[in-house]
Tab-separated table of C-alpha atoms in Angstrom:
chain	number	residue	atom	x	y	z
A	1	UNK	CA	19.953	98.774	19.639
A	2	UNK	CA	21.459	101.945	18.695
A	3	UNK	CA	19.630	105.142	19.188
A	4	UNK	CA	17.269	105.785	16.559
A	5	UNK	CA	14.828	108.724	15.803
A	6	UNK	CA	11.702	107.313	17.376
A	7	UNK	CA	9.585	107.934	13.645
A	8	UNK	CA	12.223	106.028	12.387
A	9	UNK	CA	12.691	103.436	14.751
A	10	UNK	CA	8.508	102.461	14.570
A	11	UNK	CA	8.920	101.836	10.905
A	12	UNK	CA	11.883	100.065	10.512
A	13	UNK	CA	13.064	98.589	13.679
A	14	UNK	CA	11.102	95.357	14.975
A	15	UNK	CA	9.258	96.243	17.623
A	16	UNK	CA	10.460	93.472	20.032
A	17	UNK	CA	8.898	94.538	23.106
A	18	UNK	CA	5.356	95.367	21.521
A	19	UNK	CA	5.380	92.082	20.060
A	20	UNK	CA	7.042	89.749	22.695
A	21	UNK	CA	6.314	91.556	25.899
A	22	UNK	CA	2.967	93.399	24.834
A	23	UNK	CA	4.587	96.162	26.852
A	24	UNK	CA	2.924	100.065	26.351
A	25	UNK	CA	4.703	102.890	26.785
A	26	UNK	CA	1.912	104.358	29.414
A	27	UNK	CA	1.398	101.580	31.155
A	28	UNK	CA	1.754	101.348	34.732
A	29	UNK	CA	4.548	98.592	35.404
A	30	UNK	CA	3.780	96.298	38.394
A	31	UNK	CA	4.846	92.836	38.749
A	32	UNK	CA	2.843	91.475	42.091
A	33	UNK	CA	0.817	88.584	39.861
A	34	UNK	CA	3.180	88.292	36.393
A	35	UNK	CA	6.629	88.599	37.104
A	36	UNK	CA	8.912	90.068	35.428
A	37	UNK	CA	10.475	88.833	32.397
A	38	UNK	CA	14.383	89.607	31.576
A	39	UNK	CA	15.174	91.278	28.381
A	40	UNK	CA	16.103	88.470	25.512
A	41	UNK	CA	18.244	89.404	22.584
A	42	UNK	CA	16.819	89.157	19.434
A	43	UNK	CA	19.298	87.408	18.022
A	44	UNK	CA	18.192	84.744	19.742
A	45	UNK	CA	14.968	84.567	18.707
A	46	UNK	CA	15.225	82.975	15.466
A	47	UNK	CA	13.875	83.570	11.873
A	48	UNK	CA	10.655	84.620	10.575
A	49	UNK	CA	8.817	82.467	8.938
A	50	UNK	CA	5.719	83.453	6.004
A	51	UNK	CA	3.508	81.509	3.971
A	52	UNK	CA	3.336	81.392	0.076
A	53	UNK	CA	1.550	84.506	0.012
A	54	UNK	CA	3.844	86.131	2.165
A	55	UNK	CA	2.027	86.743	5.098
A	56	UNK	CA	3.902	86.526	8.339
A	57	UNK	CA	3.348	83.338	10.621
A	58	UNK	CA	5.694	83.236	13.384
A	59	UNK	CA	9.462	83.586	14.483
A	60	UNK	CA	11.739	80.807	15.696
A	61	UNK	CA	13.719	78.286	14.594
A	62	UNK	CA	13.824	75.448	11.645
A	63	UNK	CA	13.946	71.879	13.717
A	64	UNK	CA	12.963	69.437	11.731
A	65	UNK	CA	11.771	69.528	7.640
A	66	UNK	CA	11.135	66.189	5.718
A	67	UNK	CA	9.946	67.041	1.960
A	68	UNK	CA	9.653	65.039	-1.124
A	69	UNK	CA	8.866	66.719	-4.205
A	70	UNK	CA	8.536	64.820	-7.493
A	71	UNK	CA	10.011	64.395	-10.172
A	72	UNK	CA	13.258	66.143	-8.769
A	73	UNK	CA	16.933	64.659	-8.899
A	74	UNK	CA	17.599	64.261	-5.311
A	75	UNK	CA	13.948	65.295	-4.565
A	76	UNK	CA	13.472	63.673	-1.294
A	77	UNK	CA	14.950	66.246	1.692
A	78	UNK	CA	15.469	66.080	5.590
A	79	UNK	CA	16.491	68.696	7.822
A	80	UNK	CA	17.491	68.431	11.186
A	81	UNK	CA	18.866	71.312	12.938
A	82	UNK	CA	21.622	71.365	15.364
A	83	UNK	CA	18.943	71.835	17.624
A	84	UNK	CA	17.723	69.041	17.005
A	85	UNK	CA	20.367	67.086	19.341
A	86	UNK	CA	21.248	69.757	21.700
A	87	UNK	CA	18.163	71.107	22.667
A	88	UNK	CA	15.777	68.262	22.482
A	89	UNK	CA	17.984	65.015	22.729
A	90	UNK	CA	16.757	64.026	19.204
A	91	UNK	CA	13.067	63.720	20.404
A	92	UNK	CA	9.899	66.438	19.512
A	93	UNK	CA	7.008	66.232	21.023
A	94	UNK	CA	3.698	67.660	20.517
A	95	UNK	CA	0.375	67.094	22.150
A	96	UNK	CA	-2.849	68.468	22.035
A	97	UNK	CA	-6.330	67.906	23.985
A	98	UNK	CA	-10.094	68.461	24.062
A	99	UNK	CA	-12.410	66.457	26.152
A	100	UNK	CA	-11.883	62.939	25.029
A	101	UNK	CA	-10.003	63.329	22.468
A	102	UNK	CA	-5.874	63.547	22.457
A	103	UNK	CA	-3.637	63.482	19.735
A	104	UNK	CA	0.196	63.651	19.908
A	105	UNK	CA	3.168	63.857	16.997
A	106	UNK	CA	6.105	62.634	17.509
A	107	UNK	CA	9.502	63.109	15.867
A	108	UNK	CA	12.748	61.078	17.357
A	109	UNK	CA	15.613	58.780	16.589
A	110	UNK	CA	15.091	55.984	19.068
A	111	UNK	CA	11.503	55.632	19.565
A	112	UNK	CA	9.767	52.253	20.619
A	113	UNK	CA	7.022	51.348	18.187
A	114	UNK	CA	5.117	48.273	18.466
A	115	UNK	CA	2.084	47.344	16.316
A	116	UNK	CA	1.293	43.945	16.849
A	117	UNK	CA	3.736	40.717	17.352
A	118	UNK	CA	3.028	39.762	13.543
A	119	UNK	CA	3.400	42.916	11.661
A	120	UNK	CA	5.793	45.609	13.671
A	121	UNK	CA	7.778	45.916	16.999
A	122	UNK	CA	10.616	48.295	16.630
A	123	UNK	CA	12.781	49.421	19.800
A	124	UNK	CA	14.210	52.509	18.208
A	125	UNK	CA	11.900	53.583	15.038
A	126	UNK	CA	13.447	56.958	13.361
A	127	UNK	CA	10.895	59.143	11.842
A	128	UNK	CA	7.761	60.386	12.802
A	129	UNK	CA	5.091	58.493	14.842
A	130	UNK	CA	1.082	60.167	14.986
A	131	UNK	CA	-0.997	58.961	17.646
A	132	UNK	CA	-4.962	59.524	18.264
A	133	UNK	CA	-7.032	58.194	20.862
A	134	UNK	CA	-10.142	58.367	22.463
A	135	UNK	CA	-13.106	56.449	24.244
A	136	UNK	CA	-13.325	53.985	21.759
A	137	UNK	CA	-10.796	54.917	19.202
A	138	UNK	CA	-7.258	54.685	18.952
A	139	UNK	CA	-5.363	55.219	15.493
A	140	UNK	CA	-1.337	55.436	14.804
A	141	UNK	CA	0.432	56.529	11.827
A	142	UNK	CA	4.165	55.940	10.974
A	143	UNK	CA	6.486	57.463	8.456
A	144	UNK	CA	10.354	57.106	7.527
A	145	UNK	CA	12.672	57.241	4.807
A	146	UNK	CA	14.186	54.332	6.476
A	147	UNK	CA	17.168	53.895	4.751
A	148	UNK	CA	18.475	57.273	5.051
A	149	UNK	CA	16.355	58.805	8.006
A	150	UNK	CA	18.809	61.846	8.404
A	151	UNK	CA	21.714	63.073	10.513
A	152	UNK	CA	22.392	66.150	12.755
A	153	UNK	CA	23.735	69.314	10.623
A	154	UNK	CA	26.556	71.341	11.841
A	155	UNK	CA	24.672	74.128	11.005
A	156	UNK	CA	21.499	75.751	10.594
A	157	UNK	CA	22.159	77.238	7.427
A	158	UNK	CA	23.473	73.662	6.125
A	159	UNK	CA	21.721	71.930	3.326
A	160	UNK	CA	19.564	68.581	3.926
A	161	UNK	CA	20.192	65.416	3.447
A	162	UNK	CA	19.305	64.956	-0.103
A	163	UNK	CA	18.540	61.414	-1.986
A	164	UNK	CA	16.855	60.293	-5.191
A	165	UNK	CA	16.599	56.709	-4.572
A	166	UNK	CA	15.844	55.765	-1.260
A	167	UNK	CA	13.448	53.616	0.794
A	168	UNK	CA	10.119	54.736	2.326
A	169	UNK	CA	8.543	53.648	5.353
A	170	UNK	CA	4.375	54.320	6.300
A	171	UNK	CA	2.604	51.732	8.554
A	172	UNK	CA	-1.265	52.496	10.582
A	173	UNK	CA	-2.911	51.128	13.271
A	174	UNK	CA	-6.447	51.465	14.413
A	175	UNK	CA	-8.636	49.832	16.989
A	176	UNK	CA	-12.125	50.013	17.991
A	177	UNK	CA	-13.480	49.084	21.761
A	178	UNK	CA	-16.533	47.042	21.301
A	179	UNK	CA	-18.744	46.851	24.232
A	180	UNK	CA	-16.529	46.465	27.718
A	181	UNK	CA	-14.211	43.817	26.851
A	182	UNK	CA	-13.795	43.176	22.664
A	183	UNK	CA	-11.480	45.375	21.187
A	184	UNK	CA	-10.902	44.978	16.867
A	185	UNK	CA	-7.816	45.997	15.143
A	186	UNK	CA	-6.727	46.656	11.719
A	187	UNK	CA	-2.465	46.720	10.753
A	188	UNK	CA	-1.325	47.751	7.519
A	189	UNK	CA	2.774	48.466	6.756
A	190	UNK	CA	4.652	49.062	3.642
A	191	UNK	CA	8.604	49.261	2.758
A	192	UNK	CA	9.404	50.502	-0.401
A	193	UNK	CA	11.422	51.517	-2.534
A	194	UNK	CA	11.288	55.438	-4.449
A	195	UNK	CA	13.230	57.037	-7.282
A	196	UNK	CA	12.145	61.118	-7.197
A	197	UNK	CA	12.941	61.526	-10.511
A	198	UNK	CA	9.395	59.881	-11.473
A	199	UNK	CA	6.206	61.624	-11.321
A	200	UNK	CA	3.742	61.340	-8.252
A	201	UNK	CA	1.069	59.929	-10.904
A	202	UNK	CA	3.208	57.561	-11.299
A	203	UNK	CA	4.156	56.071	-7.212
A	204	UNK	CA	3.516	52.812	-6.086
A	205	UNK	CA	3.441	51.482	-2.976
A	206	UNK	CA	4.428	48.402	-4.777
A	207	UNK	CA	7.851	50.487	-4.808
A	208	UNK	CA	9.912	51.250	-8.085
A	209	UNK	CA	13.084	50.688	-9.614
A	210	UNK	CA	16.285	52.417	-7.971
A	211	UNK	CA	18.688	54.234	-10.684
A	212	UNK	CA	21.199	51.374	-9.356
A	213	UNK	CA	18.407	48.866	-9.886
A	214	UNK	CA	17.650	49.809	-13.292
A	215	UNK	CA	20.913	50.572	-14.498
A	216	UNK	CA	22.361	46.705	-15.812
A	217	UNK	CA	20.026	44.685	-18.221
A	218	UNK	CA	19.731	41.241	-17.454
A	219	UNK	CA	21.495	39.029	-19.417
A	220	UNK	CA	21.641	35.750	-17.176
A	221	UNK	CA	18.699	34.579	-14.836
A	222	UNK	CA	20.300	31.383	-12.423
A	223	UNK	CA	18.029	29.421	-10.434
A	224	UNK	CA	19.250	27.283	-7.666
A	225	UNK	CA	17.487	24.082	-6.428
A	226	UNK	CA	18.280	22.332	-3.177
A	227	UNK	CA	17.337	20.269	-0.218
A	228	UNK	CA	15.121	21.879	2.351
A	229	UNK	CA	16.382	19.788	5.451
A	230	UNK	CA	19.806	18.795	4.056
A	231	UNK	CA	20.521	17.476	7.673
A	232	UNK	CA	18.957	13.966	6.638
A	233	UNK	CA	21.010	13.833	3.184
A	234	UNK	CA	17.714	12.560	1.631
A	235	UNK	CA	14.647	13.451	-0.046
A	236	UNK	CA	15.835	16.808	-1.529
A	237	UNK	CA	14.639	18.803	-4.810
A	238	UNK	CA	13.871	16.718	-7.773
A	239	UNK	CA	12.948	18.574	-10.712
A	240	UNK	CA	11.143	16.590	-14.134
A	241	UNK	CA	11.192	19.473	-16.625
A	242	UNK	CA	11.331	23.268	-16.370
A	243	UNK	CA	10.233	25.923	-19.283
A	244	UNK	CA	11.617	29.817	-19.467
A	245	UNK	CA	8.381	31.973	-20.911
A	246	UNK	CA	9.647	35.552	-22.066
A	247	UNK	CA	6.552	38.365	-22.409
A	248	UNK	CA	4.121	35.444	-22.401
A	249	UNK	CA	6.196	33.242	-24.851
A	250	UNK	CA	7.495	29.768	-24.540
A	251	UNK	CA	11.463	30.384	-25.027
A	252	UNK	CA	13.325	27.536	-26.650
A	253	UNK	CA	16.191	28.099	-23.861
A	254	UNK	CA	17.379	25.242	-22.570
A	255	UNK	CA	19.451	25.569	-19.476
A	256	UNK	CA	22.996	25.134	-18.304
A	257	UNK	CA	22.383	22.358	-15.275
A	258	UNK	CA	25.184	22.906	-12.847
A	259	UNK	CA	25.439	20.276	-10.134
A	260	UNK	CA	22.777	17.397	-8.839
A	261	UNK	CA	22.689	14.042	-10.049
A	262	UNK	CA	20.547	12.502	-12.801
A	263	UNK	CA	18.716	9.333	-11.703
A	264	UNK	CA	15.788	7.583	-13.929
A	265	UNK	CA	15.592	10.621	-16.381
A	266	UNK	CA	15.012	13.167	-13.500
A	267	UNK	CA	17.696	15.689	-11.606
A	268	UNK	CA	17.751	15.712	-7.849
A	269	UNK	CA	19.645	17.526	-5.189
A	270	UNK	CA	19.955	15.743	-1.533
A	271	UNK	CA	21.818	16.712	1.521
A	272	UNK	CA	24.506	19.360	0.566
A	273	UNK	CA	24.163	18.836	-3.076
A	274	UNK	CA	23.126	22.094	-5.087
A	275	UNK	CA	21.568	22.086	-8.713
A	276	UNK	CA	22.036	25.093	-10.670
A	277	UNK	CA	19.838	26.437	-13.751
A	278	UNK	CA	21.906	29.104	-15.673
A	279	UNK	CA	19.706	30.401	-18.445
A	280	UNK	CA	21.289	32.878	-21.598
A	281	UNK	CA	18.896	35.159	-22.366
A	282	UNK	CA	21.211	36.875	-25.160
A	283	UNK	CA	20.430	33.413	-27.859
A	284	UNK	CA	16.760	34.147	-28.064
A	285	UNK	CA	14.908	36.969	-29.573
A	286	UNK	CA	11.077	36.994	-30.998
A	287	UNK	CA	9.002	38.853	-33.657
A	288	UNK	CA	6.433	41.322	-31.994
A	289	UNK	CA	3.074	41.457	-33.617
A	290	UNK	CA	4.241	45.007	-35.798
A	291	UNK	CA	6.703	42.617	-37.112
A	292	UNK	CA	9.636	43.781	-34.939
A	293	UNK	CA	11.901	42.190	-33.589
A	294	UNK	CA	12.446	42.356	-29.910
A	295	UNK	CA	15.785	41.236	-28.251
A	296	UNK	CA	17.435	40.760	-24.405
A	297	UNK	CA	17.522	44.538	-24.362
A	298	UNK	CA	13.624	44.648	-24.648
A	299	UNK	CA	12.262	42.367	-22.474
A	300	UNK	CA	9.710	43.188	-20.101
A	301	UNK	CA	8.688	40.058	-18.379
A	302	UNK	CA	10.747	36.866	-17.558
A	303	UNK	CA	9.132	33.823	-15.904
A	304	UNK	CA	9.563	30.068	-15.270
A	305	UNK	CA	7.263	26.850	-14.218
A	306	UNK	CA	9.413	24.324	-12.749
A	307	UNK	CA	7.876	20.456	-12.070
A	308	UNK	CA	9.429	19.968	-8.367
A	309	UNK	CA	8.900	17.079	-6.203
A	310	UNK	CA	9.830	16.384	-2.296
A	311	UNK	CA	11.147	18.841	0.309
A	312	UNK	CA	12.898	21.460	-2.325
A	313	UNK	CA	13.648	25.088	-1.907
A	314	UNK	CA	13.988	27.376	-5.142
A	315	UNK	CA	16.467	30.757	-5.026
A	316	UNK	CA	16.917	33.200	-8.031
A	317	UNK	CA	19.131	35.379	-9.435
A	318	UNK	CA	20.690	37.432	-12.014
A	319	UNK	CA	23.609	39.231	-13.040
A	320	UNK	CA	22.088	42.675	-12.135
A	321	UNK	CA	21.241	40.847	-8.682
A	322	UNK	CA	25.238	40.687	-7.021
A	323	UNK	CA	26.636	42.982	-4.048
A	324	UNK	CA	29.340	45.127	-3.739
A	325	UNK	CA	31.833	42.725	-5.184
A	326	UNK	CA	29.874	41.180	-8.088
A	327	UNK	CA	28.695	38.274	-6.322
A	328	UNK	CA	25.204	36.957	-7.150
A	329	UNK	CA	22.407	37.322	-4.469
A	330	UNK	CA	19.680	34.795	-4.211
A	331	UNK	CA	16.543	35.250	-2.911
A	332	UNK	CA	13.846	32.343	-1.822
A	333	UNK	CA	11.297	32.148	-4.268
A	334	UNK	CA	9.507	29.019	-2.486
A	335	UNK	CA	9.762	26.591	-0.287
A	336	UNK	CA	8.406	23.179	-0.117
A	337	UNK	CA	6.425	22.657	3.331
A	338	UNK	CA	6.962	19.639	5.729
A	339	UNK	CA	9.589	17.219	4.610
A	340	UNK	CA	8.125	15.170	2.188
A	341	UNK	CA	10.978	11.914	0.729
A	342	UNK	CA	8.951	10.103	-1.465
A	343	UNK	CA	7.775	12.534	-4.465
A	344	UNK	CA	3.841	12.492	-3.600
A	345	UNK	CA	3.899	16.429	-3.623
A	346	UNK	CA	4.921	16.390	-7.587
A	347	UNK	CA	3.753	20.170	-8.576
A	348	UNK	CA	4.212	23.026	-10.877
A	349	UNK	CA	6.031	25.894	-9.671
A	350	UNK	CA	5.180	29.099	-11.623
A	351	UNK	CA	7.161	32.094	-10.774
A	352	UNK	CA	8.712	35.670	-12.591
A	353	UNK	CA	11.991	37.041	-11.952
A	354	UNK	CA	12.538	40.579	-10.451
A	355	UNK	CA	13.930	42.941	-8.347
A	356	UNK	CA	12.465	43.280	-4.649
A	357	UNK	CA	11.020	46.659	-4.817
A	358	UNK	CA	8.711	46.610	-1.842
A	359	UNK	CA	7.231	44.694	1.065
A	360	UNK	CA	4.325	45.146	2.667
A	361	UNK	CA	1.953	43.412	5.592
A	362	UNK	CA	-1.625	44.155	6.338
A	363	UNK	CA	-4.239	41.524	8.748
A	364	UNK	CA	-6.418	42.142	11.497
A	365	UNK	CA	-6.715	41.658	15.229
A	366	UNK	CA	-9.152	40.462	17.641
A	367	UNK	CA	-8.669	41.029	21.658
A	368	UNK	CA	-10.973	39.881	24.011
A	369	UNK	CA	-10.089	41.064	27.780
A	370	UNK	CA	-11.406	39.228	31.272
A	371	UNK	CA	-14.523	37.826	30.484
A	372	UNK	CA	-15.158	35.704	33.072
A	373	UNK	CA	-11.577	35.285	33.567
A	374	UNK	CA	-10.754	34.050	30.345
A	375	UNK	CA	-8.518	36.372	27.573
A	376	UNK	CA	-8.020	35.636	24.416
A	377	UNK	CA	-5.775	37.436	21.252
A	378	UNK	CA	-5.794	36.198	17.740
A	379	UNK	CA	-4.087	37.835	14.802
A	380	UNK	CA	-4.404	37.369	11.141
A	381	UNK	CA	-1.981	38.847	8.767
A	382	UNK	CA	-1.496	38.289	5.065
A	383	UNK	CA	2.749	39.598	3.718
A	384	UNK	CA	3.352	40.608	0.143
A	385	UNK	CA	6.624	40.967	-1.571
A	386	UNK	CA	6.504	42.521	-4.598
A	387	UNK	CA	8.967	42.621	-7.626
A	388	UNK	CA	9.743	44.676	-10.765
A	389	UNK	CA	11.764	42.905	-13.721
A	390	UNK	CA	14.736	45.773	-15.020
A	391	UNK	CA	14.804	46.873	-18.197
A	392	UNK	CA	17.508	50.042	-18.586
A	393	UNK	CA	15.960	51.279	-21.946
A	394	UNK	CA	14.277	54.558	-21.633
A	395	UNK	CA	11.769	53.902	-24.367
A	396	UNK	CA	10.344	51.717	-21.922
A	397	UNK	CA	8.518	53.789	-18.885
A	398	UNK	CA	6.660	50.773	-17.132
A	399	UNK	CA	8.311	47.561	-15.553
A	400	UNK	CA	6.047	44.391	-14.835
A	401	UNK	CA	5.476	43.765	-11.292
A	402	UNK	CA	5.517	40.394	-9.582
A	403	UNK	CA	4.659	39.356	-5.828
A	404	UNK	CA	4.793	36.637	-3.584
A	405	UNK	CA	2.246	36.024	-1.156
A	406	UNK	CA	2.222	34.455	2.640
A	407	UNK	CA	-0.199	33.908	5.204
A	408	UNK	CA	0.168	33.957	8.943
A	409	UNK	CA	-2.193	33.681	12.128
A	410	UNK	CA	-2.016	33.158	16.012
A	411	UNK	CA	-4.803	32.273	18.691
A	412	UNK	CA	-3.910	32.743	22.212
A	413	UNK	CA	-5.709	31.824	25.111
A	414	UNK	CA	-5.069	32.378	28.940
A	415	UNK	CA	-7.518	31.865	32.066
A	416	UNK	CA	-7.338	33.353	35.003
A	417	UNK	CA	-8.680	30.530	37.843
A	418	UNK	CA	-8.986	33.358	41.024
A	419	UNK	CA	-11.346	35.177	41.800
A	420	UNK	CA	-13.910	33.179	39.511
């Protein structure tokens, strides 16, 4: 520092040796039990940091920052200082203790996350993971804006990695030891999708509409029938009638039939065969009850009940549902189980069209350890997939959601003969 008039320098020249080195200007310097400490610049020392009444927290240096602030245009941010790498090999750590009781947060790239064998096992998880345990407790929460988790900055001074649409990741995990050898567990984890631009009143887990999403009203909804096990050539989808209801209505659409083979008044698709439902929405409209009338552009809910026999599998989609190159997309709505050839399963599949928007799992566990040599682990976990239908009219706030449901469950058991 240069020299400085010491009234001066008090007032307006940090006092980094007060404040870092708690040294005193009478103090007796001796350095048998604390050593001695080399000067650091201060220009190393980073920033200081206040909170939003200006009072003065601490000084170092901006590592990591993940905010989402809604509604915003690009209001979900992540920072990740240079430091970030070259310091601390993309990986923060921080741990604290009392008795029992330890907690630990931790922020990485590449970190290995497992939940359960059902729900979530992830070698390298980006984002942050928060552990608890204890005696008898154990709890775990995860966070990530998965599809955009960040990158390293050149600099610290460089802005964030900035997104409005983007996909957000949250999953827990809790346990409680019962008695010496049960132990009971409850999973829950979401994906889904966010658009900042709406209001937090307004967030769903059940996700929301992407700009991209949102952005093309549908005009053509395509469903595509097939055979389940086309490896046998026999026994595939056989549909007897289908009906299109739009906001509740029966729609007098009657669908283009691409492909398949009509036998004894009914269509059917075996083997390699494909049957194809194209359905104009543009050649219907209805009368609301104000007397209005409400076209393709207006439409808030599309769904179908198809009368399917033997081992068929249905797909859907759309002309707002193609990739890159305009190609359409289709998604599994449902699949018949076991391979059934002789139409006994005859049923009515009900189902409404959407976007994916958000998937989410959520079961239970049950762990019992050594009793008398004998383990067992069962698992029960129930998946949702949820939809939204797109309507790109901004009169219209609120998109109908839709979700498809599936059950799954293990029991394990294992004994161990020696020493019992």
């Amino acid at each position: 520092m240069n020299a400085l008039e010491p009234a001066l320098r008090k007032w307006y020249v940090p006092q980094e040796l007060y404040y870092e080195f708690g040294w005193l200007q009478w103090q007796y310097t001796n350095y048998a039990r604390e050593l001695y400490r080399r000067y650091t610049d201060i220009g190393l020392e980073g920033y200081k940091y206040y909170d939003i009444y200006g009072n003065y927290i601490t000084r170092g240096w901006k590592i990591y920052e993940w905010v989402q602030d809604m509604p915003k245009d690009f209001g979900s941010t992540i920072f990740k200082s240079p430091k970030f790498q070259s310091w601390f090999d993309n990986l923060l750590i921080s741990s604290t203790r009392k008795g029992q009781y330890y907690t630990a947060l931790t922020v990485g790239d590449q970190i290995r996350t497992v939940f359960t064998p059902l729900t979530f096992s992830k070698p390298t998880f980006n984002g942050l993971q928060l552990d608890f345990l204890s005696d008898k407790y154990a709890l775990t929460v995860l966070a990530s804006r998965a599809n955009y988790p960040g990158v390293k900055l050149d600099r610290d001074d460089s802005p964030p990695s900035a997104f409005t649409d983007f996909t957000n990741f949250v999953g827990l995990r809790g346990t409680i030891q019962l008695g010496r050898f049960v132990e009971v567990g409850a999973t829950y984890v979401n994906a889904h999708l966010v658009n900042s631009t709406i209001d937090w009143a307004d967030y769903s887990l059940k996700g929301r509409l992407t700009t991209a999403q949102n952005s093309t009203r549908v005009r053509t909804i395509m469903i595509r029938l097939s055979d389940d096990s086309p490896e046998d050539g026999e026994g595939g989808a056989m549909l007897f009638a289908e009906q299109i209801f739009i906001d509740g209505r029966p729609a007098d659409i009657r669908p283009e039939i691409r492909g398949g083979i009509m036998r004894e008044g009914r269509y059917e698709a075996n083997g390699n065969m494909q049957m194809i439902l194209v359905y104009d929405l543009t050649k219907w409209f209805y009368v609301d009850e104000k007397g209005q009338p409400v076209d393709a552009s207006k439409f808030k809910k599309v769904a179908f009940e198809l009368v399917l026999a033997n081992d068929f599998k249905v797909e859907i989609t759309s002309n707002a549902q193609v990739n890159e190159l305009g190609q359409p997309i289709f998604l599994t709505v449902v699949r018949a189980p076991g391979n059934i050839k002789d139409a006994t399963n005859q049923q009515v599949v009900y189902f409404e069209y959407g976007l994916p928007t958000a998937n989410e799992i959520y079961g239970v566990t049950f762990e019992l350890r050594d009793l008398a040599g004998f383990s067992l682990r069962a698992e029960y976990d129930v998946n949702n997939r949820y939809r939204r239908f797109p309507i790109p009219n901004p009169e219209i706030r609120e998109h109908s959601v839709s979700s498809d449901k599936s059950e799954a469950w293990y029991v394990t058991l294992q004994k161990l003969a020696y020493p019992w």
